[in-house]
Coordinates of C-alpha atoms and ligand atoms in Angstrom, one line a residue:
R1 CA -35.6 26.9 1.7
N2 CA -38.0 28.7 -0.6
L3 CA -37.2 26.6 -3.7
L4 CA -38.8 27.5 -7.0
D5 CA -42.2 25.8 -7.7
L6 CA -41.8 23.9 -10.9
D7 CA -44.6 21.4 -10.7
T8 CA -47.9 22.5 -12.1
F9 CA -50.2 20.5 -9.9
S10 CA -48.2 20.2 -6.8
K11 CA -45.0 21.5 -5.2
S12 CA -41.5 20.6 -6.5
D13 CA -39.9 17.3 -5.6
P14 CA -36.3 18.4 -4.9
G15 CA -33.4 16.1 -4.7
G16 CA -29.9 17.6 -4.1
W17 CA -26.6 16.6 -5.4
Q18 CA -23.2 17.3 -4.1
S19 CA -20.0 17.5 -5.9
R20 CA -16.3 18.1 -5.4
A21 CA -13.8 18.9 -8.0
G22 CA -16.4 18.5 -10.7
S23 CA -17.4 14.9 -10.0
M24 CA -20.5 13.9 -8.2
F25 CA -20.0 12.1 -5.0
G26 CA -23.4 11.8 -3.6
R27 CA -27.1 12.3 -4.1
T28 CA -29.7 13.1 -1.5
E29 CA -33.0 11.4 -1.3
V30 CA -35.9 13.0 -3.2
I31 CA -38.5 14.6 -1.0
D32 CA -41.9 14.8 -2.5
N33 CA -44.0 17.9 -2.9
T34 CA -42.3 20.6 -0.9
L35 CA -40.4 23.8 -1.4
N36 CA -38.6 23.5 1.9
P37 CA -37.1 20.0 2.0
D38 CA -35.0 18.7 4.9
F39 CA -32.6 16.1 3.5
V40 CA -31.4 13.6 5.9
R41 CA -29.0 11.5 3.9
K42 CA -25.4 12.1 5.0
F43 CA -22.2 12.4 3.1
V44 CA -18.8 11.5 4.5
L45 CA -15.9 13.4 3.0
D46 CA -12.3 13.9 4.0
Y47 CA -11.5 17.3 5.2
Y48 CA -8.2 19.1 4.7
F49 CA -7.7 22.4 6.4
E50 CA -4.9 23.5 4.0
E51 CA -6.9 23.0 0.8
K52 CA -9.8 24.8 -0.7
Q53 CA -12.4 22.2 -1.1
N54 CA -15.4 23.3 -3.1
L55 CA -18.7 21.7 -3.0
R56 CA -21.4 22.3 -5.4
D57 CA -25.0 21.5 -4.6
W58 CA -27.8 21.6 -7.0
G59 CA -31.3 20.6 -7.7
N60 CA -31.4 18.1 -10.4
P61 CA -28.8 19.1 -13.0
P62 CA -29.6 19.5 -16.7
W63 CA -27.9 16.4 -17.8
S64 CA -30.2 14.3 -15.6
H65 CA -32.7 14.5 -18.4
S66 CA -31.6 11.1 -19.5
A67 CA -33.2 7.7 -19.7
F68 CA -31.2 6.7 -16.6
F69 CA -32.4 9.5 -14.3
G70 CA -35.7 10.1 -15.9
A71 CA -36.9 13.6 -16.7
Q72 CA -36.0 16.0 -13.9
D73 CA -36.1 19.7 -13.8
F74 CA -33.1 21.8 -12.8
L75 CA -33.9 23.9 -9.8
G76 CA -30.6 25.7 -9.5
Q77 CA -27.2 25.4 -7.9
A78 CA -25.2 26.6 -5.0
F79 CA -21.5 26.7 -4.3
V80 CA -19.8 26.4 -0.9
A81 CA -16.3 25.7 0.3
L82 CA -16.0 23.0 3.0
G83 CA -13.9 25.5 5.0
E84 CA -16.8 27.9 5.1
V85 CA -19.1 25.2 6.4
I86 CA -16.7 24.3 9.1
G87 CA -15.6 27.8 9.9
S88 CA -19.0 29.4 10.0
Q89 CA -20.7 29.3 13.3
R90 CA -23.8 28.0 11.6
G91 CA -24.5 26.7 8.2
Q92 CA -26.1 29.5 6.3
G93 CA -27.3 30.5 2.9
P94 CA -30.7 31.4 1.5
T95 CA -31.3 28.3 -0.6
L96 CA -29.1 25.8 1.1
C97 CA -28.8 25.2 4.8
L98 CA -26.1 22.9 5.9
H99 CA -27.2 22.2 9.4
H100 CA -25.7 19.1 10.5
L101 CA -22.0 18.4 10.6
D102 CA -20.7 15.5 12.6
S103 CA -17.1 16.1 13.0
P104 CA -15.5 12.7 12.9
C105 CA -12.7 12.4 15.3
P106 CA -10.2 10.2 13.7
Q107 CA -8.2 10.1 16.9
D108 CA -11.2 9.2 19.1
I109 CA -10.7 5.8 20.6
V110 CA -13.5 3.8 22.0
T111 CA -13.1 1.4 24.9
M112 CA -15.9 -1.1 25.4
Q113 CA -16.7 -4.3 27.2
L114 CA -19.3 -6.8 26.4
C115 CA -20.7 -10.0 27.8
A116 CA -23.3 -12.5 26.7
N117 CA -26.0 -14.5 28.3
K118 CA -27.6 -17.8 27.4
L119 CA -26.0 -18.2 24.0
D120 CA -27.0 -21.3 22.0
K121 CA -25.0 -24.4 22.8
K122 CA -23.1 -25.4 19.7
D123 CA -20.5 -27.9 20.8
F124 CA -21.3 -31.6 21.2
F125 CA -18.9 -32.2 24.0
G126 CA -19.1 -28.8 25.8
K127 CA -21.0 -25.6 25.7
S128 CA -19.8 -23.0 23.2
D129 CA -16.6 -21.1 22.7
P130 CA -18.0 -17.7 21.8
F131 CA -16.4 -14.7 20.2
L132 CA -17.7 -11.5 18.5
V133 CA -16.9 -10.1 15.1
F134 CA -17.6 -6.4 14.5
Y135 CA -18.4 -5.1 11.0
R136 CA -18.5 -1.5 9.8
S137 CA -20.9 -0.9 6.9
N138 CA -19.6 0.8 3.8
E139 CA -21.2 3.4 1.5
D140 CA -22.3 0.7 -0.9
G141 CA -24.0 -1.5 1.7
T142 CA -21.3 -4.0 2.1
F143 CA -19.6 -4.8 5.4
T144 CA -15.9 -4.8 6.5
I145 CA -14.6 -6.6 9.5
C146 CA -13.2 -4.1 12.0
H147 CA -12.7 -6.1 15.2
K148 CA -12.7 -9.6 16.6
T149 CA -12.8 -10.3 20.3
E150 CA -10.9 -13.1 21.9
V151 CA -12.5 -16.5 22.3
V152 CA -13.9 -17.4 25.7
K153 CA -13.8 -21.1 26.1
N154 CA -16.7 -23.4 27.0
T155 CA -19.4 -21.1 28.3
L156 CA -22.7 -19.8 27.3
N157 CA -22.3 -16.7 29.4
P158 CA -18.9 -15.3 28.3
V159 CA -17.4 -12.0 29.5
W160 CA -15.0 -10.6 27.0
Q161 CA -12.1 -8.4 27.9
P162 CA -12.5 -4.7 27.3
F163 CA -11.0 -3.7 24.0
T164 CA -10.3 -0.4 22.2
I165 CA -11.0 0.6 18.6
P166 CA -10.7 3.9 16.8
V167 CA -14.1 5.5 16.1
R168 CA -13.1 5.8 12.5
A169 CA -12.6 2.0 12.2
L170 CA -16.0 1.4 13.8
C171 CA -18.1 3.7 11.7
N172 CA -15.9 5.8 9.5
G173 CA -17.0 8.9 11.4
D174 CA -20.7 8.4 10.7
Y175 CA -22.3 8.0 14.0
D176 CA -25.6 6.6 12.6
R177 CA -24.0 4.1 10.4
T178 CA -24.9 0.4 11.0
V179 CA -22.4 -1.5 13.0
K180 CA -23.1 -5.3 12.6
I181 CA -22.0 -7.8 15.2
D182 CA -21.9 -11.5 14.6
V183 CA -21.6 -14.0 17.5
Y184 CA -19.7 -17.2 16.6
D185 CA -18.7 -20.4 18.3
W186 CA -15.0 -21.0 17.8
D187 CA -13.9 -24.3 16.2
R188 CA -10.4 -25.6 16.1
D189 CA -10.6 -26.3 12.4
G190 CA -11.7 -22.8 11.5
S191 CA -15.3 -23.8 10.6
H192 CA -16.7 -21.5 13.3
D193 CA -20.4 -21.9 13.9
F194 CA -22.6 -18.9 13.5
I195 CA -24.7 -18.3 16.7
G196 CA -26.5 -15.2 15.7
E197 CA -26.2 -11.5 15.0
F198 CA -27.4 -8.1 16.0
A199 CA -27.0 -4.5 14.7
T200 CA -26.4 -1.2 16.3
S201 CA -24.6 2.1 15.6
Y202 CA -22.0 4.2 17.3
R203 CA -24.6 6.6 18.5
E204 CA -26.6 3.7 20.1
L205 CA -23.5 2.2 21.6
S206 CA -22.5 5.5 23.1
R207 CA -25.7 5.7 25.0
A208 CA -24.5 2.8 27.0
Q209 CA -22.3 5.3 28.9
S210 CA -25.4 6.0 31.0
Q211 CA -27.3 2.7 30.8
F212 CA -26.9 -1.0 30.3
T213 CA -27.7 -1.9 26.7
V214 CA -28.9 -5.4 26.0
Y215 CA -29.1 -6.8 22.4
E216 CA -30.9 -9.9 21.3
V217 CA -28.8 -12.2 19.3
L218 CA -30.8 -13.5 16.4
N219 CA -30.2 -16.3 14.0
P220 CA -32.4 -15.7 11.0
R221 CA -32.3 -19.3 9.8
K222 CA -33.4 -20.6 13.1
K223 CA -36.1 -18.0 13.3
C224 CA -37.6 -19.2 10.0
K225 CA -37.5 -22.9 11.0
K226 CA -38.6 -22.8 14.6
K227 CA -42.0 -21.4 15.5
K228 CA -41.1 -20.9 19.1
Y229 CA -37.7 -19.4 18.5
V230 CA -37.1 -16.4 20.7
N231 CA -33.4 -15.7 20.3
S232 CA -30.0 -17.2 20.5
G233 CA -29.1 -15.4 23.6
T234 CA -28.3 -11.8 24.5
V235 CA -25.3 -9.6 24.4
T236 CA -24.9 -6.8 27.0
L237 CA -22.7 -3.8 26.6
L238 CA -21.1 -3.5 30.0
S239 CA -19.2 -0.3 29.4
F240 CA -18.4 2.1 26.7
S241 CA -16.1 5.1 26.9
V242 CA -14.5 7.5 24.5
E243 CA -11.0 8.9 24.9
S244 CA -11.0 12.2 23.0
E245 CA -8.0 13.5 21.3
F246 CA -9.8 16.5 20.0
T247 CA -9.3 17.5 16.4
F248 CA -8.9 20.8 14.8
V249 CA -12.5 20.7 13.5
D250 CA -13.7 20.2 17.1
Y251 CA -12.2 23.5 18.1
I252 CA -13.3 25.4 15.1
R253 CA -16.9 24.0 15.5
G254 CA -16.6 24.9 19.1
G255 CA -16.1 28.6 18.1
T256 CA -12.3 29.0 18.0
Q257 CA -11.6 31.9 15.6
L258 CA -8.4 32.1 13.5
N259 CA -7.2 35.7 13.5
F260 CA -5.1 36.3 10.5
T261 CA -2.5 39.1 10.3
V262 CA -0.3 39.9 7.4
A263 CA 3.2 41.5 7.4
I264 CA 4.9 42.4 4.2
D265 CA 8.6 43.1 3.5
F266 CA 9.1 46.6 2.1
T267 CA 12.9 46.6 2.2
A268 CA 15.0 47.9 -0.7
S269 CA 16.5 44.5 -1.4
N270 CA 13.2 43.7 -3.2
G271 CA 14.0 46.2 -5.9
L272 CA 12.1 49.2 -7.0
P273 CA 8.5 48.3 -7.5
S274 CA 8.3 50.1 -10.8
Q275 CA 11.0 47.8 -12.2
P276 CA 10.0 44.5 -13.8
T277 CA 12.9 42.8 -11.9
S278 CA 11.4 43.9 -8.5
L279 CA 9.7 41.2 -6.4
H280 CA 7.0 43.8 -5.8
Y281 CA 6.5 44.5 -9.5
A282 CA 3.0 43.8 -10.7
S283 CA 2.1 44.0 -14.4
P284 CA -1.4 44.6 -15.6
Y285 CA -1.5 40.8 -16.3
Q286 CA 0.3 39.4 -13.4
L287 CA 0.3 39.9 -9.6
S288 CA 3.6 40.3 -7.8
A289 CA 5.1 37.3 -5.9
Y290 CA 4.0 39.1 -2.7
A291 CA 0.4 39.5 -3.8
L292 CA 0.2 35.9 -5.1
A293 CA 1.5 34.4 -1.8
L294 CA -0.9 36.6 0.2
K295 CA -3.9 35.6 -1.9
A296 CA -3.0 31.9 -1.9
V297 CA -2.7 31.7 1.9
G298 CA -5.3 34.3 2.8
E299 CA -8.1 32.9 0.8
I300 CA -8.0 29.7 2.7
I301 CA -7.5 31.2 6.2
Q302 CA -10.3 33.8 5.7
D303 CA -13.0 31.1 6.0
Y304 CA -12.0 30.6 9.7
D305 CA -12.0 34.3 10.6
S306 CA -15.6 35.4 10.9
D307 CA -15.2 39.2 10.9
K308 CA -12.8 39.0 7.9
L309 CA -10.9 42.0 9.2
F310 CA -7.2 41.4 8.7
P311 CA -4.6 43.6 10.3
A312 CA -1.9 44.2 7.7
Y313 CA 1.5 45.7 8.3
G314 CA 4.6 46.6 6.3
F315 CA 8.2 46.6 7.6
G316 CA 11.5 48.0 6.5
A317 CA 10.4 51.2 4.7
K318 CA 10.6 55.0 5.2
V319 CA 7.0 56.1 5.8
P320 CA 5.4 59.5 5.3
P321 CA 4.8 62.1 6.5
D322 CA 8.2 62.3 8.2
G323 CA 10.1 59.6 6.3
K324 CA 11.1 57.7 9.4
I325 CA 12.0 54.0 9.1
S326 CA 9.2 51.8 10.4
H327 CA 9.3 48.1 11.1
Q328 CA 5.6 47.9 11.6
F329 CA 3.4 50.4 9.8
P330 CA -0.2 49.7 9.0
L331 CA -0.7 49.2 5.3
N332 CA -4.0 51.1 5.4
N333 CA -2.2 54.0 7.0
N334 CA -4.5 53.8 10.0
V335 CA -2.5 53.4 13.2
E336 CA -5.6 53.1 15.3
N337 CA -7.1 50.4 13.2
P338 CA -4.8 48.5 10.9
S339 CA -7.5 46.0 9.9
C340 CA -8.4 45.7 6.2
A341 CA -11.6 44.3 4.9
G342 CA -11.0 40.9 3.4
I343 CA -8.0 39.7 1.4
E344 CA -9.0 42.1 -1.3
G345 CA -8.8 44.9 1.2
V346 CA -5.3 43.8 2.2
L347 CA -4.2 43.7 -1.4
E348 CA -5.6 47.1 -2.0
S349 CA -3.8 48.6 1.0
Y350 CA -0.6 46.8 0.0
L351 CA -0.6 48.4 -3.5
Q352 CA -1.5 51.8 -2.0
S353 CA 1.5 51.5 0.4
L354 CA 3.9 50.6 -2.5
R355 CA 3.0 53.9 -4.0
T356 CA 3.5 56.0 -0.8
V357 CA 6.4 54.5 1.1
Q358 CA 10.1 54.3 0.3
L359 CA 11.6 50.8 0.3
Y360 CA 14.5 50.8 2.7
G361 CA 15.8 48.5 5.4
P362 CA 16.9 46.7 7.5
T363 CA 14.7 43.6 7.5
N364 CA 13.4 43.3 11.1
F365 CA 10.8 40.6 12.0
A366 CA 10.8 41.1 15.8
P367 CA 8.6 44.2 15.9
V368 CA 5.6 42.6 14.0
I369 CA 6.0 39.3 15.8
N370 CA 5.9 41.1 19.2
Q371 CA 3.0 43.2 18.0
V372 CA 0.9 40.1 17.2
A373 CA 2.1 38.3 20.3
G374 CA 1.0 41.2 22.4
I375 CA -2.5 40.8 21.0
A376 CA -2.5 37.1 21.2
A377 CA -1.6 37.3 24.9
Q378 CA -4.8 39.1 25.6
V379 CA -7.1 36.2 24.9
T380 CA -5.5 32.8 25.9
D381 CA -8.7 30.8 26.6
G382 CA -8.6 29.1 23.2
S383 CA -11.3 31.2 21.6
Q384 CA -8.8 33.0 19.4
Y385 CA -5.8 31.7 17.6
H386 CA -3.5 34.1 15.7
V387 CA -1.8 33.3 12.4
L388 CA 0.8 35.8 11.3
L389 CA 1.8 35.6 7.7
I390 CA 5.2 37.2 7.0
I391 CA 6.2 37.5 3.3
T392 CA 9.8 38.5 2.8
D393 CA 12.7 38.3 0.5
G394 CA 14.6 36.8 3.3
V395 CA 17.7 38.8 4.3
I396 CA 16.8 39.0 7.9
S397 CA 18.7 41.6 10.0
D398 CA 17.5 41.0 13.6
M399 CA 17.9 37.3 14.0
L400 CA 18.6 37.4 17.7
Q401 CA 15.6 39.6 18.5
T402 CA 13.4 37.5 16.2
K403 CA 14.5 34.3 17.9
E404 CA 13.7 35.8 21.2
A405 CA 10.3 37.0 19.9
I406 CA 9.4 33.5 18.6
V407 CA 10.4 31.7 21.8
T408 CA 8.1 34.1 23.7
A409 CA 5.3 33.7 21.2
S410 CA 5.6 29.9 21.4
S411 CA 3.7 29.9 24.6
L412 CA 0.9 32.0 23.1
P413 CA -2.0 31.0 20.8
M414 CA -0.3 31.9 17.6
S415 CA 1.5 30.5 14.6
I416 CA 3.9 32.2 12.2
I417 CA 4.0 31.4 8.5
I418 CA 7.0 32.8 6.6
V419 CA 6.9 32.8 2.8
G420 CA 10.3 33.6 1.3
V421 CA 10.1 35.2 -2.1
G422 CA 13.0 35.8 -4.5
P423 CA 16.3 34.0 -5.1
A424 CA 17.9 34.5 -1.6
E425 CA 19.4 31.8 0.5
F426 CA 17.0 31.2 3.3
E427 CA 19.1 29.4 5.9
A428 CA 18.1 31.7 8.6
M429 CA 14.4 31.0 7.9
E430 CA 15.1 27.2 8.1
E431 CA 16.5 27.8 11.5
L432 CA 13.5 29.7 12.6
D433 CA 11.2 27.0 11.2
G434 CA 12.6 24.7 13.9
D435 CA 11.5 21.5 12.2
E436 CA 14.9 19.9 12.8
V437 CA 16.2 21.6 15.9
R438 CA 13.8 23.2 18.4
L439 CA 14.4 27.0 18.3
S440 CA 16.1 28.5 21.4
S441 CA 17.1 32.0 22.5
R442 CA 19.5 32.7 25.3
G443 CA 19.2 29.3 26.7
R444 CA 15.4 29.3 26.6
Y445 CA 13.7 26.8 24.3
A446 CA 10.5 27.4 22.3
E447 CA 7.6 25.6 24.0
R448 CA 6.2 24.5 20.7
D449 CA 7.2 24.7 17.1
I450 CA 5.1 27.6 15.8
V451 CA 6.9 28.6 12.6
Q452 CA 6.4 27.2 9.1
F453 CA 8.7 28.4 6.3
V454 CA 8.4 27.8 2.6
P455 CA 10.4 29.4 -0.3
F456 CA 8.0 30.8 -2.9
R457 CA 10.2 29.8 -5.8
D458 CA 9.5 26.1 -5.2
Y459 CA 6.0 26.8 -6.3
V460 CA 6.5 28.9 -9.3
D461 CA 5.3 26.8 -12.1
D462 CA 6.9 27.3 -15.5
S463 CA 3.9 26.0 -17.3
G464 CA 2.1 29.0 -15.9
N465 CA -0.6 27.2 -14.0
Q466 CA -0.7 29.7 -11.3
V467 CA -3.9 28.5 -9.7
L468 CA -2.5 25.1 -9.1
S469 CA 0.9 26.2 -7.9
M470 CA -0.6 28.7 -5.4
A471 CA -2.9 25.9 -4.1
R472 CA 0.2 23.8 -3.5
L473 CA 1.9 26.7 -1.7
A474 CA -1.1 27.3 0.5
K475 CA -1.2 23.6 1.2
D476 CA 2.4 23.4 2.4
V477 CA 2.4 26.5 4.5
L478 CA -0.9 25.7 6.1
A479 CA -0.4 22.0 6.7
E480 CA 1.1 22.5 10.2
I481 CA -1.5 25.0 11.5
P482 CA -4.0 22.5 12.8
E483 CA -1.3 20.5 14.6
Q484 CA 0.2 23.8 16.1
L485 CA -3.3 24.9 17.3
L486 CA -3.9 21.5 18.9
S487 CA -0.5 21.6 20.6
Y488 CA -1.4 24.9 22.2
M489 CA -4.8 23.7 23.3
K490 CA -3.3 20.5 24.7
T491 CA -0.5 22.2 26.7
R492 CA -3.1 24.6 28.2
D493 CA -5.6 21.8 28.7
I494 CA -8.3 23.6 26.8
K495 CA -11.2 21.5 25.5
P496 CA -13.3 22.6 22.6
R497 CA -16.4 24.4 23.6
R498 CA -19.6 22.7 22.5
A499 CA -20.7 23.4 19.0
D500 CA -23.9 25.4 18.7
P501 CA -26.9 23.3 19.4
E502 CA -28.9 22.7 16.3
Ligands
NAG601 C1 -10.3 37.7 16.2 O1 -11.3 37.4 15.3 C2 -12.6 37.4 15.9 C3 -13.6 36.9 14.9 O2 -13.3 37.3 13.6 C4 -13.0 38.8 16.4 O3 -14.2 38.9 16.9 C5 -11.9 39.3 17.3 O4 -12.1 40.6 17.7 C6 -10.5 39.1 16.7 N1 -9.5 39.4 17.7 C7 -8.6 40.4 17.6 C8 -7.7 40.6 18.7 O5 -8.5 41.0 16.5

């Protein structure tokens, strides 16, 4: 919207580009003579919740002034993270509106049934032995076979068995992409005769849920040769249904918010923050392990939390004014409202707390877990899902209570991420993680696995490429969140709400 006018005698002719990780992956069409273009070309890209995926869009970039592209003027550029597009209720931005996002559902399975009428007779001694071949179209205009029906012998009016195919196989998640279907007459020797073809799309096929759809089967060669040629028969879509295994994106687009809470270990085993050996030590050049882990995970999650207000707690310290040990004190020192504005706000409050509290002990997780569980229990309709990030040096003191708290939390819309910093042995954390053995407490088993644990040291890169190693850390701790959210929705039979109408 409101692009700059660069053409002297008319309006600009904008064409956008999109890029990921520096390389171009697509180019929109050029729309003539407008400052408010609506591009329609679509781009299909893989989405990973646990990674930051940056997109860059621009008018024609400077290097397009080449013989290949012809002279084009640079209109400007915009940056956006894919997570922001998916997490925001609506695409927004003054110069670039992303206002159509088909969320492909890789787990969506289509079941359809087709029949044909009055197909051409191909066999000398009989009628035809028809079968269908489905092709998905690729980005470059080529076609890939994605399904073959069985052969129905000796008929011009075959009815094929219903069959199932993943939506992804049919159209790669692009509902408007051409799906080509060839009709063949089967021959024993493999030299199947082409009867004719027709084209459709997933979107068109899906309309058959409410009406019969009839396609004309055309043979282009016959059409050229015979003047009176009408068609080589018709194919009717008898039924079409989609089994939806909803995806994480479906829920996020449907308005589910991730509510992110942070809890930081302020126990004495971390070492005095003023000492370079301390896990809380931050030099002017380097963040502490705690701050790094918080930033790495927080910066990805914040795209899915629209108010960007993050409650942040500390545990295991003596807190002013009375110097009592607390296992759940607000980092911003505001008991009424422990929310900090953005990840930056959490970092600021964390540093502030380091200066005011006295690191002590023991290391109790249960109080913060129960705190977040109490909030998560208030909204269980799937519109809010809580992610608690606990950063700790790992010597846990209240294992029994923590197990009990996690088992209780496992029936609530929440997940727990534990990042262990420092050199400690983290066996207790592995047990909480429950990847191998489902966690239980006093004979009660956790309903779902909701804990993900990773040791920070596995991600400290000696070569000093912190950005890369933090991205890997985030990737590993966040990888299970979509699955955990889906398992909650599934056990509660919660369907995604419809995305905002466009
Ligand atoms: C969760 O996040 C949403 C959106 O950011 C916010 O409206 C809601 O109040 C939060 N819920 C809690 C319990 O903090």
